[in-house]
Short mmCIF file of C-alpha atoms in Angstrom, two decimals:
data_model
loop_
_atom_site.label_atom_id
_atom_site.label_comp_id
_atom_site.label_asym_id
_atom_site.label_seq_id
_atom_site.Cartn_x
_atom_site.Cartn_y
_atom_site.Cartn_z
CA MET T 1 85.53 117.68 148.73
CA ALA T 2 83.84 119.93 151.28
CA LYS T 3 84.86 117.73 154.20
CA LEU T 4 88.45 117.53 153.00
CA ALA T 5 88.62 121.32 152.63
CA LEU T 6 87.18 121.88 156.11
CA GLU T 7 89.46 119.36 157.79
CA SER T 8 92.66 120.41 156.03
CA GLY T 9 92.13 124.12 155.49
CA ALA T 10 93.17 123.69 151.87
CA GLN T 11 91.68 125.86 149.18
CA VAL T 12 89.39 124.30 146.58
CA ILE T 13 89.93 125.05 142.90
CA PRO T 14 86.68 124.60 140.97
CA VAL T 15 87.06 122.93 137.58
CA ALA T 16 84.34 122.39 134.97
CA MET T 17 84.45 120.24 131.86
CA ILE T 18 82.41 121.61 128.97
CA ASP T 19 81.21 120.14 125.68
CA THR T 20 81.35 116.59 127.05
CA HIS T 21 77.99 115.87 125.38
CA LYS T 22 79.72 116.21 121.99
CA VAL T 23 82.25 113.50 122.82
CA GLN T 24 79.91 111.16 124.69
CA PRO T 25 76.21 111.88 124.16
CA ILE T 26 73.70 110.54 126.67
CA GLY T 27 73.16 106.82 126.13
CA ARG T 28 76.36 106.27 124.17
CA ARG T 29 78.68 103.78 125.83
CA ILE T 30 81.85 104.48 123.86
CA PRO T 31 83.04 108.07 123.45
CA ARG T 32 83.80 109.39 119.99
CA PRO T 33 87.04 111.25 119.25
CA GLY T 34 86.80 114.94 119.98
CA ARG T 35 87.82 117.74 122.26
CA ILE T 36 86.27 118.89 125.47
CA GLY T 37 86.90 122.18 127.20
CA ILE T 38 88.10 122.76 130.72
CA ARG T 39 87.47 125.93 132.72
CA ILE T 40 89.35 126.57 135.93
CA GLY T 41 88.01 129.01 138.50
CA GLN T 42 89.51 131.07 141.26
CA PRO T 43 90.46 129.20 144.46
CA LEU T 44 87.76 129.03 147.13
CA ASP T 45 88.94 129.57 150.69
CA PHE T 46 87.01 127.98 153.54
CA SER T 47 89.69 128.41 156.20
CA ASP T 48 87.30 130.54 158.28
CA ARG T 49 85.26 127.35 158.82
CA ARG T 50 88.20 125.00 159.34
CA GLY T 51 87.54 122.23 161.83
CA GLN T 52 83.75 122.36 161.36
CA ALA T 53 83.53 119.27 159.14
CA GLN T 54 81.31 117.52 161.70
CA ASP T 55 78.65 120.24 161.44
CA SER T 56 76.28 119.03 158.71
CA GLN T 57 74.96 122.53 157.98
CA VAL T 58 78.44 123.96 157.44
CA LEU T 59 79.37 120.92 155.35
CA ARG T 60 76.30 121.43 153.17
CA GLN T 61 76.99 125.19 152.79
CA VAL T 62 80.54 124.53 151.63
CA ALA T 63 79.40 121.79 149.23
CA ASP T 64 76.77 124.16 147.81
CA GLU T 65 79.35 126.92 147.33
CA ILE T 66 81.65 124.53 145.47
CA ARG T 67 78.80 123.26 143.30
CA GLU T 68 77.70 126.83 142.54
CA ALA T 69 81.23 127.83 141.49
CA ILE T 70 81.43 124.84 139.14
CA GLY T 71 77.98 125.66 137.77
CA GLN T 72 79.05 129.22 136.97
CA LEU T 73 82.09 127.91 135.12
CA SER T 74 80.12 125.33 133.14
CA GLY T 75 77.09 127.50 132.44
CA GLN T 76 74.84 124.65 133.53
CA GLN T 77 71.90 125.08 135.86
CA TYR T 78 71.77 122.89 138.97
CA VAL T 79 68.97 120.34 138.93
CA ASP T 80 68.33 118.30 142.06
CA VAL T 81 67.44 115.04 140.25
CA TYR T 82 69.40 112.34 138.51
CA ALA T 83 69.25 112.20 134.72
CA PRO T 84 66.99 109.43 133.42
CA ARG T 85 68.49 106.59 131.47
CA LYS T 86 67.93 106.74 127.74
CA ARG T 87 66.02 103.65 126.64
#
């Protein structure tokens, strides 16, 4: 997403899905009927860094900003590890 935004100059609209754990708990293969929520944030503008998609530091900064915006919408804290499989 970050690379696309930097190459095109397009704004990024952060979107978070909430309550997904109620519909498909960890370890469950088939979701159960239910509703999830969707929160849509304000557009993020990275046009000041347009054309810098080859710079790995800029790319990482933009990716982090997008991830942070989604985290604020979802209320979830960022954890830099993959979730373990339920056995």
